[in-house]
Short mmCIF file of C-alpha atoms in Angstrom, two decimals:
data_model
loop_
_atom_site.label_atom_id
_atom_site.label_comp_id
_atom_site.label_asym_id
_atom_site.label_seq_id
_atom_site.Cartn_x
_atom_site.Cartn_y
_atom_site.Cartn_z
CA UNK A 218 15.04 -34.40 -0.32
CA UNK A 219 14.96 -33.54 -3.93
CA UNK A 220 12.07 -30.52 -4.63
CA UNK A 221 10.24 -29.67 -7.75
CA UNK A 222 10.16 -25.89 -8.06
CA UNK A 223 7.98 -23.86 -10.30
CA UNK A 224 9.55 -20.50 -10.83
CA UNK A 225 7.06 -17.90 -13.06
CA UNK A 226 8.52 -14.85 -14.60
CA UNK A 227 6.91 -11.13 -15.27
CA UNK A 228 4.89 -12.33 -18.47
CA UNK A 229 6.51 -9.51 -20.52
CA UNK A 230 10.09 -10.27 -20.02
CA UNK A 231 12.00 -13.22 -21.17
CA UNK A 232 14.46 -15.61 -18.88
CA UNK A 233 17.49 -15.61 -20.13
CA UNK A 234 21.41 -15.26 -19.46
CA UNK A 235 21.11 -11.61 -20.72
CA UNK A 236 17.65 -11.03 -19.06
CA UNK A 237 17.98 -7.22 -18.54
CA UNK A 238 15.30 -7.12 -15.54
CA UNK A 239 16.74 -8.41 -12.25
CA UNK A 240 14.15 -10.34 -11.28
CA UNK A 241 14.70 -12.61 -14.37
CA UNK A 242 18.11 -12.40 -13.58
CA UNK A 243 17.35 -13.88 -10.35
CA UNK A 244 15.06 -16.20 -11.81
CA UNK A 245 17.79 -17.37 -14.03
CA UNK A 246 20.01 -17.96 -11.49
CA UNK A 247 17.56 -19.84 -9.20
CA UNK A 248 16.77 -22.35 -12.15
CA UNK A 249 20.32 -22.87 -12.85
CA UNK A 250 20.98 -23.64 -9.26
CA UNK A 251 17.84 -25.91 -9.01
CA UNK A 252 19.31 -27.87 -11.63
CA UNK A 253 22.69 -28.11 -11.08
CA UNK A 254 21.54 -29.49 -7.24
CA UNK A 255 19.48 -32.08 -8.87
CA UNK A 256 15.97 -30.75 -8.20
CA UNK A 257 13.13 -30.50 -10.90
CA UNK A 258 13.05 -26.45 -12.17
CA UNK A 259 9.93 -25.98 -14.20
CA UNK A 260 9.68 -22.44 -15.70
CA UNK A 261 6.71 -20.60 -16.37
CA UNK A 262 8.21 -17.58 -18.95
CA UNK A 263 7.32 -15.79 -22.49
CA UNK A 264 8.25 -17.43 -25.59
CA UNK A 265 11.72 -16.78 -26.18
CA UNK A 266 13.24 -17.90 -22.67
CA UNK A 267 16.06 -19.87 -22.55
CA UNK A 268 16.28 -22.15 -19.22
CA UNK A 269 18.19 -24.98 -17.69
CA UNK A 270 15.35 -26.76 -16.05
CA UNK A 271 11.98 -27.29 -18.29
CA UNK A 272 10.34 -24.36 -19.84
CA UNK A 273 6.34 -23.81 -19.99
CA UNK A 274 6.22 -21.13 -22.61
CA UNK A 275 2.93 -18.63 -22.34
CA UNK A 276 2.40 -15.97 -25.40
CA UNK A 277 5.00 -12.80 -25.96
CA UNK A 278 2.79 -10.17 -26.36
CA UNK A 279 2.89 -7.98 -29.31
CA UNK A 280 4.63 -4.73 -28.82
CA UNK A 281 2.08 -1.93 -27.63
CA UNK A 282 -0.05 -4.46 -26.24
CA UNK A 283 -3.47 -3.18 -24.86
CA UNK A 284 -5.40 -4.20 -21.95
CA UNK A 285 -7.33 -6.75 -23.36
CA UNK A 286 -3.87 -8.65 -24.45
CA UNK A 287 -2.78 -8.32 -20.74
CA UNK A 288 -6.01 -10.00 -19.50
CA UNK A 289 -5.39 -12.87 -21.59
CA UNK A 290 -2.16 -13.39 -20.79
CA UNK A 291 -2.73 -13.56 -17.83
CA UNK A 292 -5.50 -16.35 -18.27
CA UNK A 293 -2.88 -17.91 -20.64
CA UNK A 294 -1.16 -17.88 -17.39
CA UNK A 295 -3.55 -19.23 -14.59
CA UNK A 296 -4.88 -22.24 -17.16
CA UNK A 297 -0.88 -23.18 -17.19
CA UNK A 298 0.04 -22.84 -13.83
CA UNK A 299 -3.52 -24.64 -12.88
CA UNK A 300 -2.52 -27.29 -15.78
CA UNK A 301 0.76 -28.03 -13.74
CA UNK A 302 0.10 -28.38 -10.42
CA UNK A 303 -2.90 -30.52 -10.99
CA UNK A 304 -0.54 -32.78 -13.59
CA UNK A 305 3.18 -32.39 -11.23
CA UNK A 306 3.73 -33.14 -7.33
CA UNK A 307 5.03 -29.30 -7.23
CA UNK A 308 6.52 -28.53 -3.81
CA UNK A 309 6.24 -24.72 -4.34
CA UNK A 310 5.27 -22.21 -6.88
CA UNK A 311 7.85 -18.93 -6.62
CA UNK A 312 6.29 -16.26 -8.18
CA UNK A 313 8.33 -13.15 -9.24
CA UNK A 314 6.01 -10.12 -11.79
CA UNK A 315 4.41 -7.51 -10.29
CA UNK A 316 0.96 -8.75 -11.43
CA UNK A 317 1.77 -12.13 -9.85
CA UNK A 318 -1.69 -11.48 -7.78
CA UNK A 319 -3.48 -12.06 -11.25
CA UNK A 320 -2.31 -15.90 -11.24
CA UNK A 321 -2.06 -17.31 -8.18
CA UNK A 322 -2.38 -20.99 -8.77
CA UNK A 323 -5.18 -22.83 -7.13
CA UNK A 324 -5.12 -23.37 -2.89
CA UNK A 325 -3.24 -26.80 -2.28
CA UNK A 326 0.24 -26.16 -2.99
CA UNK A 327 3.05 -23.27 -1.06
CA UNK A 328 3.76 -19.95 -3.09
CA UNK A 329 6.39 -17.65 -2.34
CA UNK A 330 6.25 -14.60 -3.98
CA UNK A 331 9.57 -12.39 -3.91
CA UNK A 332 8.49 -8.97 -4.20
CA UNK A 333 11.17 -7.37 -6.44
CA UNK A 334 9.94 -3.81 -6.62
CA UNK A 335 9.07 -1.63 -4.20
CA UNK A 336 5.73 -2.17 -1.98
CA UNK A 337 3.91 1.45 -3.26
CA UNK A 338 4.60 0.06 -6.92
CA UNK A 339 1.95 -3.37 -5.75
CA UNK A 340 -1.83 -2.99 -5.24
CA UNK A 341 -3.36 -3.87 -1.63
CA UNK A 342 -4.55 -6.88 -2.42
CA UNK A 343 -1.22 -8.13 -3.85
CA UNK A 344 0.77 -7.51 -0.25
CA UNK A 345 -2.50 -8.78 1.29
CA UNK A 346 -3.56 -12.11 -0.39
CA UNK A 347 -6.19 -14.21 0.99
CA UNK A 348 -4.80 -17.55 -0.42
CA UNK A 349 -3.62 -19.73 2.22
CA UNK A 350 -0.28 -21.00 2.14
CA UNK A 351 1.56 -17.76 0.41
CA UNK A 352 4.37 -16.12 1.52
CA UNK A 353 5.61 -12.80 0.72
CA UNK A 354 9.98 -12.10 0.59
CA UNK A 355 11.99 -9.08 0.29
CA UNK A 356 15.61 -8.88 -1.22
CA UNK A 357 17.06 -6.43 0.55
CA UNK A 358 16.97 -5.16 4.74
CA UNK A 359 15.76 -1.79 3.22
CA UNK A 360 12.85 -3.38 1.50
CA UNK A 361 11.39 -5.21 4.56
CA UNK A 362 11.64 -1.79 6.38
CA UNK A 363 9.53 0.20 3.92
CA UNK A 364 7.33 -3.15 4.17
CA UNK A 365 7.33 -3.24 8.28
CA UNK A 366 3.03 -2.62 8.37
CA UNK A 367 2.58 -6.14 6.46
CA UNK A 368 1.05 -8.53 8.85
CA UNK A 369 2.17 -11.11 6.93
CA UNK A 370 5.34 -13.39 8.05
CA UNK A 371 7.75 -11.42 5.56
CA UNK A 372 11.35 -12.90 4.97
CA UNK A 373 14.49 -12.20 3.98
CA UNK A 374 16.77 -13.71 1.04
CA UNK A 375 19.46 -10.89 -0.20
CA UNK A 376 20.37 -10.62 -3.80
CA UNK A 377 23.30 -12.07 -5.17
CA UNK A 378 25.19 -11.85 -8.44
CA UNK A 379 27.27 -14.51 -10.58
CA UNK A 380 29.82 -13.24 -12.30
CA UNK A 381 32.82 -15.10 -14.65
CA UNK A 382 35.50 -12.33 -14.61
CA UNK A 383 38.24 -12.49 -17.65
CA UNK A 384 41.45 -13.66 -17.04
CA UNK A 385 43.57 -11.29 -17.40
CA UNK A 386 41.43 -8.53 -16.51
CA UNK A 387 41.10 -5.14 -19.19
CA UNK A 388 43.16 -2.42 -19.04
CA UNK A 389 41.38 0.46 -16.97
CA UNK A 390 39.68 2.49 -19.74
CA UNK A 391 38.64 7.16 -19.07
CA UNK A 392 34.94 5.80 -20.04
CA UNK A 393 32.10 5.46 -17.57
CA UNK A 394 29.18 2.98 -17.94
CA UNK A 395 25.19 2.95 -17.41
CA UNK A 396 23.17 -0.05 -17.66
CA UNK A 397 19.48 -1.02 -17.31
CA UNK A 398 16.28 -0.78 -18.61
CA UNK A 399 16.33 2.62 -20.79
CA UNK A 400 12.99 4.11 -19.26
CA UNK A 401 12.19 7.47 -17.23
CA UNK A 402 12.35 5.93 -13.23
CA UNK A 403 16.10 4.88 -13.99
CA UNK A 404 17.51 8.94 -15.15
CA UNK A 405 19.93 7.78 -17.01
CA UNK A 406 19.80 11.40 -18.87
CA UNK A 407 21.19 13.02 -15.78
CA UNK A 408 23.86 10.10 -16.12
CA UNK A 409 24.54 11.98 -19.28
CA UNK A 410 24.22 15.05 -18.43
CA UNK A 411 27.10 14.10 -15.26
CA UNK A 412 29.48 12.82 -18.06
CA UNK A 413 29.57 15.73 -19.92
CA UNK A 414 29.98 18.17 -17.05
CA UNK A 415 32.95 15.84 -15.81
CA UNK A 416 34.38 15.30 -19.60
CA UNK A 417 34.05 11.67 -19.92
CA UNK A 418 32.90 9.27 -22.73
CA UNK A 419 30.09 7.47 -21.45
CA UNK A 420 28.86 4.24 -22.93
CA UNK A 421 25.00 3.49 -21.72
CA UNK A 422 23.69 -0.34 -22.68
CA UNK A 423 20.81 -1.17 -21.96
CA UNK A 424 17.03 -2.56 -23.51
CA UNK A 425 14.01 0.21 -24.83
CA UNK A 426 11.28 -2.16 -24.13
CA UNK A 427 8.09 -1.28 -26.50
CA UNK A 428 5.96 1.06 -24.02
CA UNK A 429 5.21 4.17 -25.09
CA UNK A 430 6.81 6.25 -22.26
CA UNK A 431 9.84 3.90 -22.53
CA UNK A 432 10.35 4.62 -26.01
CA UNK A 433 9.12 8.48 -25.57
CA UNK A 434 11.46 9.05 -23.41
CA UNK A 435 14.36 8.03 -24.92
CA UNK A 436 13.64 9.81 -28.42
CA UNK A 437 12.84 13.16 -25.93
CA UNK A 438 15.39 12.67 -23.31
CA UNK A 439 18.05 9.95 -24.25
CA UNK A 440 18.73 10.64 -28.15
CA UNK A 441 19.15 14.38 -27.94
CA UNK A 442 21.92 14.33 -25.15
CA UNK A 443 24.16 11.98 -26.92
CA UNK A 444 27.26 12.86 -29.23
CA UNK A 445 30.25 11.63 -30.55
CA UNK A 446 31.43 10.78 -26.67
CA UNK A 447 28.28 9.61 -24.86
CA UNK A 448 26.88 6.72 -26.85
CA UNK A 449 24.43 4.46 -26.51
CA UNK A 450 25.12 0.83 -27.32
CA UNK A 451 21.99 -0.76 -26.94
CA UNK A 452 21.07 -4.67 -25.38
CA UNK A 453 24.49 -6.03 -23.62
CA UNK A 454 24.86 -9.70 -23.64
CA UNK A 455 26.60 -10.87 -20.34
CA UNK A 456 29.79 -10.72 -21.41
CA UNK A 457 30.29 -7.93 -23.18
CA UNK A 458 28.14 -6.61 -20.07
CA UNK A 459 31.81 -7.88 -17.91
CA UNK A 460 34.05 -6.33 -20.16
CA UNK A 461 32.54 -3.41 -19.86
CA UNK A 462 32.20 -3.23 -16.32
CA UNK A 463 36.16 -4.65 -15.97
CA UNK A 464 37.40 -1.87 -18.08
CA UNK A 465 35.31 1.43 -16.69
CA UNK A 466 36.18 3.67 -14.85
CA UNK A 467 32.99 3.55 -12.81
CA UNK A 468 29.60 2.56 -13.35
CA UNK A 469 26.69 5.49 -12.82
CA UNK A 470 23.41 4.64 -11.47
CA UNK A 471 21.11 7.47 -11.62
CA UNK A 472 17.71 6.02 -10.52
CA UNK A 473 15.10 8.26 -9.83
CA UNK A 474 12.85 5.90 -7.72
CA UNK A 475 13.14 3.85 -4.56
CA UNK A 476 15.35 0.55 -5.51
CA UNK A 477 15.02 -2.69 -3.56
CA UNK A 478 18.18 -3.76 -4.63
CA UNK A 479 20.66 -3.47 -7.47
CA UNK A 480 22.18 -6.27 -9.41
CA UNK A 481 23.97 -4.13 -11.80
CA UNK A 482 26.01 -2.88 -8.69
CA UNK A 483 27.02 -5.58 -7.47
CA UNK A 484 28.17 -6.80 -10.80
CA UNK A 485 29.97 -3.61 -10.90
CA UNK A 486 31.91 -4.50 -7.73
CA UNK A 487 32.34 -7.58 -8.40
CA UNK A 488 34.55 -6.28 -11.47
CA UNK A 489 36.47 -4.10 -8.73
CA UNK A 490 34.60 -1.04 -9.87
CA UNK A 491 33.20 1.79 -8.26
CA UNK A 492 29.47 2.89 -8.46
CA UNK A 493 28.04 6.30 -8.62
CA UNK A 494 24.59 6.30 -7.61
CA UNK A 495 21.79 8.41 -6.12
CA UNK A 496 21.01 8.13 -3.11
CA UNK A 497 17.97 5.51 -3.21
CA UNK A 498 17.16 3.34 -0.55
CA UNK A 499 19.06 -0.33 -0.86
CA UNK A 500 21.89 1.44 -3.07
CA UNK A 501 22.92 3.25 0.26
CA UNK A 502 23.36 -0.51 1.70
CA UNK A 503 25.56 -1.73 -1.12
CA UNK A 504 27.73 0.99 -1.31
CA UNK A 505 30.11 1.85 0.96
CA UNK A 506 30.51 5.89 0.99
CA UNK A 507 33.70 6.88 -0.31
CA UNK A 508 34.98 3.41 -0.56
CA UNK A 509 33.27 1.18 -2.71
CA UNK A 510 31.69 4.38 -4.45
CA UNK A 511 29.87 7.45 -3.44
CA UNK A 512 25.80 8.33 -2.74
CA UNK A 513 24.84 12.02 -4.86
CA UNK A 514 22.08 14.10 -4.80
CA UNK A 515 22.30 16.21 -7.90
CA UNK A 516 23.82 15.96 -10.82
CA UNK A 517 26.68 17.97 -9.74
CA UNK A 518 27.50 15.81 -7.15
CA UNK A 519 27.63 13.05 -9.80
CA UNK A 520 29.88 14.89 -11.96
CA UNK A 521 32.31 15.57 -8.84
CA UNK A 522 31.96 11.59 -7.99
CA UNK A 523 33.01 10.50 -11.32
CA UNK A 524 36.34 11.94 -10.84
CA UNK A 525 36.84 11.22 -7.26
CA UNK A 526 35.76 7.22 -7.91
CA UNK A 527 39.56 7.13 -9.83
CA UNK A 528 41.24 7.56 -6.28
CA UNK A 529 39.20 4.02 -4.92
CA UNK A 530 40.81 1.14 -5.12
CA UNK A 531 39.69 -1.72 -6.82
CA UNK A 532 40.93 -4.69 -5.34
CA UNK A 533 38.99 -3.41 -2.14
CA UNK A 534 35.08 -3.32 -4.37
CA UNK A 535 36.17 -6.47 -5.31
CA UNK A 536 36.89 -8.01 -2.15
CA UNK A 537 33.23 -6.31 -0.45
CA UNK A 538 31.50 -8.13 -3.31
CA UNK A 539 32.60 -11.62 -2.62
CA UNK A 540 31.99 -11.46 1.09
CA UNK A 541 28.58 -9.73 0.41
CA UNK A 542 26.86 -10.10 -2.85
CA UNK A 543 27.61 -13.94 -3.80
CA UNK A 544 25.29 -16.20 -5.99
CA UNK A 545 25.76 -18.74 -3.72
CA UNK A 546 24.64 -17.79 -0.84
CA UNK A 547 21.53 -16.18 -2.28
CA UNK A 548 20.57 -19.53 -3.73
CA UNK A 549 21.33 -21.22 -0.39
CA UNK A 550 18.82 -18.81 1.72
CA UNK A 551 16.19 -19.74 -1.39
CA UNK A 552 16.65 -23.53 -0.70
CA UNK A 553 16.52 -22.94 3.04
CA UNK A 554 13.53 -20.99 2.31
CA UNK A 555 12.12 -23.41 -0.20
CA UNK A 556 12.55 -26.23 2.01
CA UNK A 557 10.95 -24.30 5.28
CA UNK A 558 7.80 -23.16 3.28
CA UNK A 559 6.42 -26.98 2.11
CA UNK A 560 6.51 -27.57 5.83
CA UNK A 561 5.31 -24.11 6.76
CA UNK A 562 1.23 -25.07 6.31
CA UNK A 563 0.66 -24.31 9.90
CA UNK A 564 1.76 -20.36 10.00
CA UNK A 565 -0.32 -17.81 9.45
CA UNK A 566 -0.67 -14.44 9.44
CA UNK A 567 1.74 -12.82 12.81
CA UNK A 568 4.04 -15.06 12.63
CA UNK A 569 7.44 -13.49 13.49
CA UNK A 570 9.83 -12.58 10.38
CA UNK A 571 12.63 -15.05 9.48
CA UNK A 572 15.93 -14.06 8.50
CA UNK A 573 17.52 -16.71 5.81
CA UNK A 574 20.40 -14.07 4.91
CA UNK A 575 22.86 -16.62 7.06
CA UNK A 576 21.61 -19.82 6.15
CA UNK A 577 23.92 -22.67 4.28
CA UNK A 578 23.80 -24.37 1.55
CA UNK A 579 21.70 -27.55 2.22
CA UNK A 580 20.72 -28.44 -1.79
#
């Protein structure tokens, strides 16, 4: 059975195969394996996306973009999605922003919505919708706990990461690595602050989107802590983003706020190397405590980590990361999942939870 998918992206991000966010990396991923299975991936993204299906471009909004440019985006948005599934024999409509409540496509065809952020960060009426036929998902076993009071039928399709590794790998280099989104909830100035108290260069890569805190914060909290040893290298294509993570010494992941899930570590483990992270919900399920990498509370701890991640051996990270954190089977539980939900018009709300984080390939 060949399926026409419609996956729709945050409308302020771009799809690409250096999206920074991970739900467009996800995204990404899910149209490239849509494609490469022989299904029909239409996606919905911001001008500027690069796909491998068919791209339906909406409006990039202007940097500093007020509300009224948000509310017609997101019109821009609903007039699209309406556009397609009145003109297409969609099968399903995967939703992935945060405001994906804003645009739900008109009753008639199955939406699954993959909630990539924590449930505080959505709006009641978001984890609550009253259109029929759409289904909420998690990414991660801590996720769907924090989300246990949802009456909805909530499932389950893990994150997985892609990763082309060079051959041979880089010679292990004293510098330690932070990437993401350069913004307050992801502390990468106590990442900083950690190198310097452990003496270690520190490269941090990552993308200062245009919001004013985003960009406040770096100028207050970013600029001022680095120095000839702690740089920051800005955007990092994907593979310079490998290199970097093949040669660390250990990636840092400071986050500040609960985290469904983490692509970046993963990727890091993947690459056989170890990740220092706060303790923050699904981090403490990908890392394996003084194994794969160690969980801190304090910048101290981080500092102490950093040195102690040299003794961890690398073949091991990588090893955990292919049995665990593989592309392919997170794209395998989606087309289970897919292929469940456009015969799924006769559950409602109650029905029990379904676990896809086992199920095979059938694309």
């Amino acid at each position: 059975m060949t399926l026409t998918v419609v996956n729709v992206s945050y409308p302020l991000a771009t799809v690409g195969s250096d999206s920074v966010g991970g739900a467009e990396q996800v995204l990404w991923m899910l149209d490239q394996a849509l494609t490469a299975a022989g299904h029909r991936s239409i996606v919905v993204a911001c001008e500027g996306s690069s796909v491998a299906g068919e791209l339906v471009t909406v409006p990039a909004m202007p940097p500093h973009a007020g509300p009224q440019a948000y509310g017609e985006t997101h019109l821009a948005l609903c007039a699209t999605l309406e556009r397609i599934v009145q003109s297409t024999p969609v099968d399903l409509v995967h939703l992935h922003g945060l405001d994906f409540y804003r645009y739900l496509p008109p009753p008639g065809v199955p939406v699954l919505v993959t909630l990539h952020l924590p449930p505080s960060w959505y709006p009641a009426e978001a984890l609550h919708p009253d259109r029929p036929d759409t289904w909420l998902q998690c990414v991660s076993q801590s996720q769907r706990r924090a989300c246990r009071e949802l009456a909805e039928p909530l499932y389950l399709v893990p994150n997985g990461v892609s990763l082309s590794l060079p051959a041979p790998m880089p010679r292990r280099r004293s510098f330690i690595v932070g990437l993401g989104r350069i913004c307050p909830e992801k502390g990468f100035h106590l990442a900083l602050e950690a190198a310097a108290r452990a003496g270690r260069p520190m490269l941090l890569g990552g993308q200062v989107y245009p919001f004013e805190a985003h960009e406040r914060y770096f100028a207050t909290a970013i600029a001022p802590r680095l120095d000839r040893l702690r740089r920051f290298v800005g955007p990092v294509g994907r593979r310079r983003k490998v290199r970097l993570l093949s040669a660390a010494h250990c990636l840092v992941i400071p986050s500040q706020v609960p985290e469904t899930s983490s692509l970046v570590a993963m990727e890091a483990l993947t690459c056989g190397t170890p990740v220092v992270a706060y303790r923050q919900d699904a981090l403490a399920d990908i890392i394996d405590q003084g194994r794969t990498g160690f969980l801190v509370e304090s910048v101290a701890e981080m500092a102490d980590a950093i040195e102690a991640a040299g003794e961890l051996d690398h073949q091991h990270c990588r090893e955990v990361a292919r049995e665990r954190f593989s592309a392919a089977a997170m794209t395998a539980g989606y087309f289970a999942l897919y292929r469940r939900l456009c015969h799924a018009t006769d559950y409602g709300p109650g029905a029990e939870e379904i676990d896809l984080t086992a199920a095979s390939a059938s694309c």
